[in-house]
């Protein structure tokens, strides 16, 4: 049973990571003005695609100002695993007027 849970979690984490990476790549193509417009619109939903055999992953986006000319973008993916528990993964990055900076994942 635990082996199936581990495989399920790994597969869904991979799917969530791919979704967040795709969204981050899309955001990298935006210029500063477009990113500010997206932030001001309050749009937080990220499009998800259903993949056979995987849990439904929902992803939200939050954009906030850290300081002048720097924004922090947080993508949070959530899914319900084989074990029935809710799992989350986060991708956090910092974006300056000169482009995308560092990013890292956290999972729960």
mmCIF file of N, CA, C and O in Angstrom:
data_model
loop_
_atom_site.group_PDB
_atom_site.id
_atom_site.type_symbol
_atom_site.label_atom_id
_atom_site.label_comp_id
_atom_site.label_asym_id
_atom_site.label_seq_id
_atom_site.Cartn_x
_atom_site.Cartn_y
_atom_site.Cartn_z
ATOM 1 N N UNK A 1 0.828 -1.194 0.000
ATOM 2 C CA UNK A 1 0.000 0.000 0.000
ATOM 3 C C UNK A 1 0.875 1.261 0.000
ATOM 4 O O UNK A 1 0.639 2.173 -0.752
ATOM 5 N N UNK A 2 1.879 1.283 0.874
ATOM 6 C CA UNK A 2 2.743 2.473 0.946
ATOM 7 C C UNK A 2 3.522 2.684 -0.350
ATOM 8 O O UNK A 2 3.781 3.804 -0.744
ATOM 9 N N UNK A 3 3.884 1.590 -0.992
ATOM 10 C CA UNK A 3 4.583 1.702 -2.265
ATOM 11 C C UNK A 3 3.732 2.360 -3.319
ATOM 12 O O UNK A 3 4.197 3.204 -4.089
ATOM 13 N N UNK A 4 2.436 2.006 -3.370
ATOM 14 C CA UNK A 4 1.520 2.635 -4.321
ATOM 15 C C UNK A 4 1.338 4.116 -4.002
ATOM 16 O O UNK A 4 1.247 4.943 -4.909
ATOM 17 N N UNK A 5 1.267 4.455 -2.722
ATOM 18 C CA UNK A 5 1.129 5.852 -2.333
ATOM 19 C C UNK A 5 2.346 6.662 -2.763
ATOM 20 O O UNK A 5 2.217 7.782 -3.252
ATOM 21 N N UNK A 6 3.535 6.088 -2.582
ATOM 22 C CA UNK A 6 4.764 6.791 -2.961
ATOM 23 C C UNK A 6 4.827 7.015 -4.469
ATOM 24 O O UNK A 6 5.196 8.099 -4.932
ATOM 25 N N UNK A 7 4.455 5.996 -5.243
ATOM 26 C CA UNK A 7 4.450 6.128 -6.700
ATOM 27 C C UNK A 7 3.427 7.172 -7.131
ATOM 28 O O UNK A 7 3.700 8.030 -7.980
ATOM 29 N N UNK A 8 2.236 7.136 -6.529
ATOM 30 C CA UNK A 8 1.183 8.097 -6.844
ATOM 31 C C UNK A 8 1.636 9.516 -6.531
ATOM 32 O O UNK A 8 1.460 10.428 -7.339
ATOM 33 N N UNK A 9 2.233 9.703 -5.363
ATOM 34 C CA UNK A 9 2.700 11.029 -4.972
ATOM 35 C C UNK A 9 3.774 11.524 -5.935
ATOM 36 O O UNK A 9 3.745 12.680 -6.364
ATOM 37 N N UNK A 10 4.698 10.655 -6.302
ATOM 38 C CA UNK A 10 5.763 11.050 -7.227
ATOM 39 C C UNK A 10 5.203 11.427 -8.596
ATOM 40 O O UNK A 10 5.611 12.428 -9.191
ATOM 41 N N UNK A 11 4.260 10.645 -9.106
ATOM 42 C CA UNK A 11 3.663 10.944 -10.415
ATOM 43 C C UNK A 11 2.915 12.273 -10.384
ATOM 44 O O UNK A 11 3.029 13.089 -11.301
ATOM 45 N N UNK A 12 2.125 12.490 -9.334
ATOM 46 C CA UNK A 12 1.358 13.723 -9.250
ATOM 47 C C UNK A 12 2.250 14.931 -8.991
ATOM 48 O O UNK A 12 1.989 16.016 -9.504
ATOM 49 N N UNK A 13 3.309 14.752 -8.212
ATOM 50 C CA UNK A 13 4.252 15.848 -7.991
ATOM 51 C C UNK A 13 4.946 16.218 -9.298
ATOM 52 O O UNK A 13 5.137 17.391 -9.592
ATOM 53 N N UNK A 14 5.280 15.226 -10.095
ATOM 54 C CA UNK A 14 5.885 15.485 -11.403
ATOM 55 C C UNK A 14 4.929 16.256 -12.301
ATOM 56 O O UNK A 14 5.318 17.231 -12.948
ATOM 57 N N UNK A 15 3.650 15.843 -12.308
ATOM 58 C CA UNK A 15 2.650 16.544 -13.124
ATOM 59 C C UNK A 15 2.467 17.980 -12.638
ATOM 60 O O UNK A 15 2.397 18.915 -13.440
ATOM 61 N N UNK A 16 2.417 18.175 -11.324
ATOM 62 C CA UNK A 16 2.260 19.522 -10.761
ATOM 63 C C UNK A 16 3.482 20.376 -11.092
ATOM 64 O O UNK A 16 3.350 21.553 -11.462
ATOM 65 N N UNK A 17 4.659 19.798 -10.990
ATOM 66 C CA UNK A 17 5.892 20.535 -11.300
ATOM 67 C C UNK A 17 5.930 20.956 -12.758
ATOM 68 O O UNK A 17 6.327 22.074 -13.078
ATOM 69 N N UNK A 18 5.516 20.065 -13.644
ATOM 70 C CA UNK A 18 5.491 20.397 -15.072
ATOM 71 C C UNK A 18 4.505 21.520 -15.356
ATOM 72 O O UNK A 18 4.781 22.413 -16.149
ATOM 73 N N UNK A 19 3.353 21.476 -14.702
ATOM 74 C CA UNK A 19 2.361 22.534 -14.869
ATOM 75 C C UNK A 19 2.922 23.876 -14.407
ATOM 76 O O UNK A 19 2.817 24.885 -15.106
ATOM 77 N N UNK A 20 3.561 23.890 -13.250
ATOM 78 C CA UNK A 20 4.110 25.145 -12.724
ATOM 79 C C UNK A 20 5.272 25.634 -13.587
ATOM 80 O O UNK A 20 5.395 26.831 -13.825
ATOM 81 N N UNK A 21 6.110 24.733 -14.057
ATOM 82 C CA UNK A 21 7.219 25.131 -14.931
ATOM 83 C C UNK A 21 6.699 25.740 -16.221
ATOM 84 O O UNK A 21 7.251 26.724 -16.715
ATOM 85 N N UNK A 22 5.650 25.146 -16.793
ATOM 86 C CA UNK A 22 5.067 25.678 -18.026
ATOM 87 C C UNK A 22 4.520 27.089 -17.796
ATOM 88 O O UNK A 22 4.715 27.984 -18.627
ATOM 89 N N UNK A 23 3.848 27.276 -16.675
ATOM 90 C CA UNK A 23 3.314 28.608 -16.357
ATOM 91 C C UNK A 23 4.448 29.603 -16.152
ATOM 92 O O UNK A 23 4.380 30.738 -16.615
ATOM 93 N N UNK A 24 5.515 29.183 -15.478
ATOM 94 C CA UNK A 24 6.635 30.088 -15.248
ATOM 95 C C UNK A 24 7.303 30.467 -16.560
ATOM 96 O O UNK A 24 7.679 31.614 -16.762
ATOM 97 N N UNK A 25 7.421 29.520 -17.471
ATOM 98 C CA UNK A 25 7.991 29.825 -18.784
ATOM 99 C C UNK A 25 7.106 30.818 -19.532
ATOM 100 O O UNK A 25 7.607 31.702 -20.224
ATOM 101 N N UNK A 26 5.790 30.670 -19.399
ATOM 102 C CA UNK A 26 4.862 31.612 -20.031
ATOM 103 C C UNK A 26 5.051 33.003 -19.442
ATOM 104 O O UNK A 26 5.087 34.008 -20.162
ATOM 105 N N UNK A 27 5.208 33.092 -18.119
ATOM 106 C CA UNK A 27 5.391 34.384 -17.458
ATOM 107 C C UNK A 27 6.712 35.032 -17.841
ATOM 108 O O UNK A 27 6.814 36.255 -17.894
ATOM 109 N N UNK A 28 7.722 34.232 -18.114
ATOM 110 C CA UNK A 28 9.022 34.774 -18.511
ATOM 111 C C UNK A 28 8.937 35.551 -19.816
ATOM 112 O O UNK A 28 9.759 36.416 -20.094
ATOM 113 N N UNK A 29 7.951 35.221 -20.648
ATOM 114 C CA UNK A 29 7.792 35.901 -21.930
ATOM 115 C C UNK A 29 7.112 37.258 -21.803
ATOM 116 O O UNK A 29 7.097 38.030 -22.761
ATOM 117 N N UNK A 30 6.556 37.540 -20.631
ATOM 118 C CA UNK A 30 5.867 38.817 -20.424
ATOM 119 C C UNK A 30 6.875 39.902 -20.097
ATOM 120 O O UNK A 30 7.861 39.667 -19.409
ATOM 121 N N UNK A 31 6.582 41.106 -20.580
ATOM 122 C CA UNK A 31 7.423 42.225 -20.186
ATOM 123 C C UNK A 31 6.899 42.785 -18.852
ATOM 124 O O UNK A 31 5.872 42.349 -18.337
ATOM 125 N N UNK A 32 7.602 43.757 -18.309
ATOM 126 C CA UNK A 32 7.267 44.291 -16.982
ATOM 127 C C UNK A 32 5.842 44.862 -16.948
ATOM 128 O O UNK A 32 5.092 44.603 -16.003
ATOM 129 N N UNK A 33 5.460 45.598 -17.963
ATOM 130 C CA UNK A 33 4.120 46.199 -18.005
ATOM 131 C C UNK A 33 3.038 45.115 -18.053
ATOM 132 O O UNK A 33 2.003 45.223 -17.387
ATOM 133 N N UNK A 34 3.263 44.064 -18.823
ATOM 134 C CA UNK A 34 2.294 42.972 -18.899
ATOM 135 C C UNK A 34 2.173 42.246 -17.564
ATOM 136 O O UNK A 34 1.084 41.860 -17.145
ATOM 137 N N UNK A 35 3.284 42.076 -16.876
ATOM 138 C CA UNK A 35 3.277 41.427 -15.573
ATOM 139 C C UNK A 35 2.528 42.274 -14.547
ATOM 140 O O UNK A 35 1.745 41.757 -13.747
ATOM 141 N N UNK A 36 2.721 43.589 -14.593
ATOM 142 C CA UNK A 36 1.984 44.478 -13.692
ATOM 143 C C UNK A 36 0.489 44.452 -13.987
ATOM 144 O O UNK A 36 -0.329 44.455 -13.074
ATOM 145 N N UNK A 37 0.121 44.413 -15.253
ATOM 146 C CA UNK A 37 -1.288 44.335 -15.635
ATOM 147 C C UNK A 37 -1.909 43.039 -15.113
ATOM 148 O O UNK A 37 -3.014 43.041 -14.583
ATOM 149 N N UNK A 38 -1.184 41.926 -15.237
ATOM 150 C CA UNK A 38 -1.663 40.648 -14.731
ATOM 151 C C UNK A 38 -1.837 40.699 -13.211
ATOM 152 O O UNK A 38 -2.828 40.218 -12.672
ATOM 153 N N UNK A 39 -0.899 41.332 -12.532
ATOM 154 C CA UNK A 39 -0.987 41.464 -11.076
ATOM 155 C C UNK A 39 -2.197 42.307 -10.678
ATOM 156 O O UNK A 39 -2.948 41.945 -9.776
ATOM 157 N N UNK A 40 -2.415 43.403 -11.359
ATOM 158 C CA UNK A 40 -3.529 44.290 -11.033
ATOM 159 C C UNK A 40 -4.879 43.685 -11.369
ATOM 160 O O UNK A 40 -5.879 43.990 -10.734
ATOM 161 N N UNK A 41 -4.923 42.783 -12.355
ATOM 162 C CA UNK A 41 -6.192 42.162 -12.734
ATOM 163 C C UNK A 41 -6.695 41.207 -11.663
ATOM 164 O O UNK A 41 -7.879 40.885 -11.622
ATOM 165 N N UNK A 42 -5.782 40.737 -10.819
ATOM 166 C CA UNK A 42 -6.179 39.817 -9.761
ATOM 167 C C UNK A 42 -6.381 38.395 -10.253
ATOM 168 O O UNK A 42 -6.814 37.532 -9.494
ATOM 169 N N UNK A 43 -6.066 38.120 -11.508
ATOM 170 C CA UNK A 43 -6.230 36.771 -12.051
ATOM 171 C C UNK A 43 -5.272 35.835 -11.333
ATOM 172 O O UNK A 43 -4.076 36.081 -11.272
ATOM 173 N N UNK A 44 -5.812 34.758 -10.752
ATOM 174 C CA UNK A 44 -4.965 33.848 -9.993
ATOM 175 C C UNK A 44 -5.018 32.415 -10.489
ATOM 176 O O UNK A 44 -4.220 31.594 -10.084
ATOM 177 N N UNK A 45 -5.955 32.120 -11.362
ATOM 178 C CA UNK A 45 -6.113 30.743 -11.822
ATOM 179 C C UNK A 45 -5.150 30.446 -12.957
ATOM 180 O O UNK A 45 -4.958 31.249 -13.856
ATOM 181 N N UNK A 46 -4.538 29.269 -12.885
ATOM 182 C CA UNK A 46 -3.640 28.810 -13.930
ATOM 183 C C UNK A 46 -4.334 27.654 -14.639
ATOM 184 O O UNK A 46 -4.888 26.774 -13.998
ATOM 185 N N UNK A 47 -4.306 27.644 -15.946
ATOM 186 C CA UNK A 47 -4.965 26.595 -16.715
ATOM 187 C C UNK A 47 -4.340 25.243 -16.410
ATOM 188 O O UNK A 47 -3.129 25.110 -16.369
ATOM 189 N N UNK A 48 -5.187 24.248 -16.179
ATOM 190 C CA UNK A 48 -4.695 22.899 -15.934
ATOM 191 C C UNK A 48 -5.182 21.974 -17.037
ATOM 192 O O UNK A 48 -6.224 22.195 -17.630
ATOM 193 N N UNK A 49 -4.414 20.963 -17.296
ATOM 194 C CA UNK A 49 -4.801 19.963 -18.285
ATOM 195 C C UNK A 49 -4.948 18.622 -17.582
ATOM 196 O O UNK A 49 -4.117 18.251 -16.764
ATOM 197 N N UNK A 50 -6.014 17.895 -17.895
ATOM 198 C CA UNK A 50 -6.243 16.583 -17.299
ATOM 199 C C UNK A 50 -5.329 15.564 -17.972
ATOM 200 O O UNK A 50 -5.207 15.540 -19.185
ATOM 201 N N UNK A 51 -4.663 14.769 -17.159
ATOM 202 C CA UNK A 51 -3.808 13.713 -17.671
ATOM 203 C C UNK A 51 -4.343 12.381 -17.164
ATOM 204 O O UNK A 51 -4.652 12.252 -15.988
ATOM 205 N N UNK A 52 -4.441 11.400 -18.035
ATOM 206 C CA UNK A 52 -5.001 10.101 -17.671
ATOM 207 C C UNK A 52 -4.237 9.479 -16.514
ATOM 208 O O UNK A 52 -3.016 9.458 -16.497
ATOM 209 N N UNK A 53 -4.973 8.999 -15.524
ATOM 210 C CA UNK A 53 -4.376 8.293 -14.402
ATOM 211 C C UNK A 53 -3.819 9.177 -13.306
ATOM 212 O O UNK A 53 -3.321 8.684 -12.314
ATOM 213 N N UNK A 54 -3.881 10.496 -13.480
ATOM 214 C CA UNK A 54 -3.354 11.398 -12.465
ATOM 215 C C UNK A 54 -4.480 12.145 -11.776
ATOM 216 O O UNK A 54 -5.564 12.311 -12.334
ATOM 217 N N UNK A 55 -4.200 12.605 -10.576
ATOM 218 C CA UNK A 55 -5.173 13.409 -9.851
ATOM 219 C C UNK A 55 -5.356 14.746 -10.565
ATOM 220 O O UNK A 55 -4.491 15.192 -11.319
ATOM 221 N N UNK A 56 -6.475 15.380 -10.324
ATOM 222 C CA UNK A 56 -6.711 16.709 -10.898
ATOM 223 C C UNK A 56 -5.878 17.720 -10.111
ATOM 224 O O UNK A 56 -6.023 17.856 -8.905
ATOM 225 N N UNK A 57 -4.997 18.399 -10.801
ATOM 226 C CA UNK A 57 -4.126 19.386 -10.174
ATOM 227 C C UNK A 57 -4.704 20.768 -10.437
ATOM 228 O O UNK A 57 -4.969 21.119 -11.584
ATOM 229 N N UNK A 58 -4.917 21.531 -9.379
ATOM 230 C CA UNK A 58 -5.317 22.924 -9.539
ATOM 231 C C UNK A 58 -4.128 23.788 -9.149
ATOM 232 O O UNK A 58 -3.374 23.450 -8.236
ATOM 233 N N UNK A 59 -3.958 24.860 -9.859
ATOM 234 C CA UNK A 59 -2.802 25.715 -9.633
ATOM 235 C C UNK A 59 -3.256 27.167 -9.558
ATOM 236 O O UNK A 59 -4.082 27.603 -10.362
ATOM 237 N N UNK A 60 -2.736 27.875 -8.570
ATOM 238 C CA UNK A 60 -3.042 29.290 -8.425
ATOM 239 C C UNK A 60 -1.745 30.091 -8.463
ATOM 240 O O UNK A 60 -0.670 29.586 -8.145
ATOM 241 N N UNK A 61 -1.896 31.349 -8.840
ATOM 242 C CA UNK A 61 -0.749 32.246 -8.978
ATOM 243 C C UNK A 61 -0.973 33.464 -8.095
ATOM 244 O O UNK A 61 -2.070 34.014 -8.049
ATOM 245 N N UNK A 62 0.060 33.883 -7.402
ATOM 246 C CA UNK A 62 0.020 35.121 -6.628
ATOM 247 C C UNK A 62 1.236 35.949 -7.022
ATOM 248 O O UNK A 62 2.351 35.437 -7.058
ATOM 249 N N UNK A 63 1.006 37.223 -7.320
ATOM 250 C CA UNK A 63 2.086 38.135 -7.675
ATOM 251 C C UNK A 63 2.061 39.273 -6.669
ATOM 252 O O UNK A 63 1.022 39.891 -6.448
ATOM 253 N N UNK A 64 3.195 39.530 -6.051
ATOM 254 C CA UNK A 64 3.270 40.618 -5.077
ATOM 255 C C UNK A 64 4.557 41.405 -5.263
ATOM 256 O O UNK A 64 5.552 40.878 -5.766
ATOM 257 N N UNK A 65 4.520 42.668 -4.866
ATOM 258 C CA UNK A 65 5.699 43.521 -4.945
ATOM 259 C C UNK A 65 6.564 43.277 -3.711
ATOM 260 O O UNK A 65 6.084 43.382 -2.588
ATOM 261 N N UNK A 66 7.831 42.949 -3.924
ATOM 262 C CA UNK A 66 8.767 42.806 -2.806
ATOM 263 C C UNK A 66 9.423 44.131 -2.486
ATOM 264 O O UNK A 66 9.604 44.490 -1.334
ATOM 265 N N UNK A 67 9.817 44.827 -3.525
ATOM 266 C CA UNK A 67 10.396 46.165 -3.413
ATOM 267 C C UNK A 67 10.285 46.815 -4.781
ATOM 268 O O UNK A 67 9.783 46.196 -5.723
ATOM 269 N N UNK A 68 10.733 48.031 -4.908
ATOM 270 C CA UNK A 68 10.673 48.714 -6.190
ATOM 271 C C UNK A 68 11.410 47.893 -7.240
ATOM 272 O O UNK A 68 12.520 47.436 -7.005
ATOM 273 N N UNK A 69 10.753 47.682 -8.350
ATOM 274 C CA UNK A 69 11.313 46.942 -9.486
ATOM 275 C C UNK A 69 11.570 45.460 -9.213
ATOM 276 O O UNK A 69 12.375 44.847 -9.894
ATOM 277 N N UNK A 70 10.902 44.885 -8.210
ATOM 278 C CA UNK A 70 11.027 43.454 -7.965
ATOM 279 C C UNK A 70 9.692 42.886 -7.491
ATOM 280 O O UNK A 70 9.061 43.413 -6.597
ATOM 281 N N UNK A 71 9.275 41.797 -8.147
ATOM 282 C CA UNK A 71 8.036 41.113 -7.799
ATOM 283 C C UNK A 71 8.356 39.673 -7.406
ATOM 284 O O UNK A 71 9.339 39.108 -7.861
ATOM 285 N N UNK A 72 7.511 39.138 -6.556
ATOM 286 C CA UNK A 72 7.613 37.720 -6.224
ATOM 287 C C UNK A 72 6.387 37.030 -6.785
ATOM 288 O O UNK A 72 5.268 37.468 -6.569
ATOM 289 N N UNK A 73 6.618 35.949 -7.524
ATOM 290 C CA UNK A 73 5.529 35.170 -8.116
ATOM 291 C C UNK A 73 5.522 33.819 -7.414
ATOM 292 O O UNK A 73 6.541 33.127 -7.362
ATOM 293 N N UNK A 74 4.362 33.463 -6.866
ATOM 294 C CA UNK A 74 4.209 32.178 -6.189
ATOM 295 C C UNK A 74 3.151 31.369 -6.917
ATOM 296 O O UNK A 74 2.020 31.821 -7.077
ATOM 297 N N UNK A 75 3.535 30.186 -7.377
ATOM 298 C CA UNK A 75 2.595 29.253 -7.981
ATOM 299 C C UNK A 75 2.377 28.127 -6.977
ATOM 300 O O UNK A 75 3.341 27.553 -6.467
ATOM 301 N N UNK A 76 1.115 27.817 -6.678
ATOM 302 C CA UNK A 76 0.789 26.771 -5.731
ATOM 303 C C UNK A 76 -0.095 25.740 -6.418
ATOM 304 O O UNK A 76 -1.186 26.063 -6.881
ATOM 305 N N UNK A 77 0.397 24.512 -6.482
ATOM 306 C CA UNK A 77 -0.361 23.403 -7.070
ATOM 307 C C UNK A 77 -0.910 22.543 -5.940
ATOM 308 O O UNK A 77 -0.211 22.262 -4.971
ATOM 309 N N UNK A 78 -2.172 22.136 -6.070
ATOM 310 C CA UNK A 78 -2.838 21.328 -5.048
ATOM 311 C C UNK A 78 -3.516 20.147 -5.731
ATOM 312 O O UNK A 78 -4.122 20.304 -6.786
ATOM 313 N N UNK A 79 -3.405 18.970 -5.112
ATOM 314 C CA UNK A 79 -4.092 17.787 -5.618
ATOM 315 C C UNK A 79 -4.395 16.850 -4.462
ATOM 316 O O UNK A 79 -3.781 16.925 -3.414
ATOM 317 N N UNK A 80 -5.366 15.993 -4.661
ATOM 318 C CA UNK A 80 -5.720 14.984 -3.670
ATOM 319 C C UNK A 80 -5.127 13.664 -4.138
ATOM 320 O O UNK A 80 -5.403 13.193 -5.218
ATOM 321 N N UNK A 81 -4.280 13.080 -3.304
ATOM 322 C CA UNK A 81 -3.551 11.886 -3.681
ATOM 323 C C UNK A 81 -4.318 10.599 -3.475
ATOM 324 O O UNK A 81 -5.467 10.582 -3.017
ATOM 325 N N UNK A 82 -3.660 9.514 -3.798
ATOM 326 C CA UNK A 82 -4.192 8.162 -3.650
ATOM 327 C C UNK A 82 -4.616 7.899 -2.210
ATOM 328 O O UNK A 82 -5.577 7.185 -1.954
ATOM 329 N N UNK A 83 -3.884 8.492 -1.270
ATOM 330 C CA UNK A 83 -4.171 8.303 0.145
ATOM 331 C C UNK A 83 -5.333 9.172 0.640
ATOM 332 O O UNK A 83 -5.699 9.117 1.803
ATOM 333 N N UNK A 84 -5.898 9.995 -0.223
ATOM 334 C CA UNK A 84 -7.021 10.846 0.140
ATOM 335 C C UNK A 84 -6.621 12.176 0.753
ATOM 336 O O UNK A 84 -7.461 13.036 0.973
ATOM 337 N N UNK A 85 -5.330 12.343 1.033
ATOM 338 C CA UNK A 85 -4.873 13.607 1.627
ATOM 339 C C UNK A 85 -4.596 14.640 0.546
ATOM 340 O O UNK A 85 -4.285 14.307 -0.583
ATOM 341 N N UNK A 86 -4.690 15.892 0.940
ATOM 342 C CA UNK A 86 -4.376 16.979 0.029
ATOM 343 C C UNK A 86 -2.870 17.224 0.055
ATOM 344 O O UNK A 86 -2.253 17.279 1.111
ATOM 345 N N UNK A 87 -2.285 17.343 -1.127
ATOM 346 C CA UNK A 87 -0.855 17.608 -1.271
ATOM 347 C C UNK A 87 -0.680 18.951 -1.969
ATOM 348 O O UNK A 87 -1.494 19.331 -2.811
ATOM 349 N N UNK A 88 0.379 19.659 -1.622
ATOM 350 C CA UNK A 88 0.663 20.934 -2.272
ATOM 351 C C UNK A 88 2.134 21.002 -2.665
ATOM 352 O O UNK A 88 2.985 20.371 -2.039
ATOM 353 N N UNK A 89 2.387 21.756 -3.703
ATOM 354 C CA UNK A 89 3.754 22.067 -4.123
ATOM 355 C C UNK A 89 3.761 23.536 -4.506
ATOM 356 O O UNK A 89 2.785 24.047 -5.070
ATOM 357 N N UNK A 90 4.835 24.218 -4.180
ATOM 358 C CA UNK A 90 4.947 25.637 -4.485
ATOM 359 C C UNK A 90 6.204 25.903 -5.292
ATOM 360 O O UNK A 90 7.248 25.337 -5.024
ATOM 361 N N UNK A 91 6.070 26.797 -6.241
ATOM 362 C CA UNK A 91 7.208 27.302 -6.995
ATOM 363 C C UNK A 91 7.230 28.805 -6.760
ATOM 364 O O UNK A 91 6.257 29.494 -7.071
ATOM 365 N N UNK A 92 8.305 29.283 -6.186
ATOM 366 C CA UNK A 92 8.419 30.702 -5.856
ATOM 367 C C UNK A 92 9.585 31.271 -6.646
ATOM 368 O O UNK A 92 10.667 30.691 -6.681
ATOM 369 N N UNK A 93 9.350 32.410 -7.274
ATOM 370 C CA UNK A 93 10.412 33.051 -8.030
ATOM 371 C C UNK A 93 10.363 34.555 -7.817
ATOM 372 O O UNK A 93 9.342 35.095 -7.407
ATOM 373 N N UNK A 94 11.451 35.180 -8.098
ATOM 374 C CA UNK A 94 11.521 36.637 -8.029
ATOM 375 C C UNK A 94 11.830 37.156 -9.418
ATOM 376 O O UNK A 94 12.674 36.620 -10.121
ATOM 377 N N UNK A 95 11.120 38.197 -9.785
ATOM 378 C CA UNK A 95 11.207 38.745 -11.137
ATOM 379 C C UNK A 95 11.529 40.227 -11.009
ATOM 380 O O UNK A 95 10.815 40.976 -10.346
ATOM 381 N N UNK A 96 12.615 40.636 -11.620
ATOM 382 C CA UNK A 96 12.959 42.056 -11.607
ATOM 383 C C UNK A 96 12.758 42.617 -13.003
ATOM 384 O O UNK A 96 12.501 41.870 -13.938
ATOM 385 N N UNK A 97 12.898 43.908 -13.132
ATOM 386 C CA UNK A 97 12.723 44.518 -14.449
ATOM 387 C C UNK A 97 13.729 43.969 -15.454
ATOM 388 O O UNK A 97 13.482 43.971 -16.646
ATOM 389 N N UNK A 98 14.835 43.451 -14.961
ATOM 390 C CA UNK A 98 15.838 42.899 -15.872
ATOM 391 C C UNK A 98 15.576 41.433 -16.205
ATOM 392 O O UNK A 98 16.301 40.836 -16.980
ATOM 393 N N UNK A 99 14.531 40.817 -15.612
ATOM 394 C CA UNK A 99 14.165 39.449 -15.968
ATOM 395 C C UNK A 99 13.983 38.537 -14.768
ATOM 396 O O UNK A 99 13.994 38.965 -13.628
ATOM 397 N N UNK A 100 13.816 37.253 -15.065
ATOM 398 C CA UNK A 100 13.568 36.242 -14.057
ATOM 399 C C UNK A 100 14.839 35.959 -13.268
ATOM 400 O O UNK A 100 15.896 35.777 -13.837
ATOM 401 N N UNK A 101 14.707 35.898 -11.951
ATOM 402 C CA UNK A 101 15.854 35.603 -11.096
ATOM 403 C C UNK A 101 15.774 34.167 -10.595
ATOM 404 O O UNK A 101 15.455 33.267 -11.339
ATOM 405 N N UNK A 102 15.997 33.975 -9.318
ATOM 406 C CA UNK A 102 16.026 32.641 -8.721
ATOM 407 C C UNK A 102 14.624 32.077 -8.514
ATOM 408 O O UNK A 102 13.656 32.805 -8.431
ATOM 409 N N UNK A 103 14.547 30.750 -8.427
ATOM 410 C CA UNK A 103 13.285 30.122 -8.068
ATOM 411 C C UNK A 103 13.556 28.811 -7.357
ATOM 412 O O UNK A 103 14.629 28.228 -7.493
ATOM 413 N N UNK A 104 12.570 28.399 -6.534
ATOM 414 C CA UNK A 104 12.734 27.165 -5.786
ATOM 415 C C UNK A 104 11.382 26.542 -5.514
ATOM 416 O O UNK A 104 10.354 27.205 -5.576
ATOM 417 N N UNK A 105 11.397 25.222 -5.231
ATOM 418 C CA UNK A 105 10.183 24.466 -4.943
ATOM 419 C C UNK A 105 10.088 24.190 -3.444
ATOM 420 O O UNK A 105 11.094 23.994 -2.782
ATOM 421 N N UNK A 106 8.874 24.136 -2.958
ATOM 422 C CA UNK A 106 8.602 23.573 -1.635
ATOM 423 C C UNK A 106 7.432 22.632 -1.788
ATOM 424 O O UNK A 106 6.569 22.840 -2.637
ATOM 425 N N UNK A 107 7.380 21.567 -1.018
ATOM 426 C CA UNK A 107 6.247 20.629 -1.082
ATOM 427 C C UNK A 107 5.766 20.297 0.314
ATOM 428 O O UNK A 107 6.524 20.372 1.282
ATOM 429 N N UNK A 108 4.475 19.936 0.397
ATOM 430 C CA UNK A 108 3.865 19.506 1.680
ATOM 431 C C UNK A 108 2.962 18.333 1.411
ATOM 432 O O UNK A 108 2.309 18.257 0.440
#
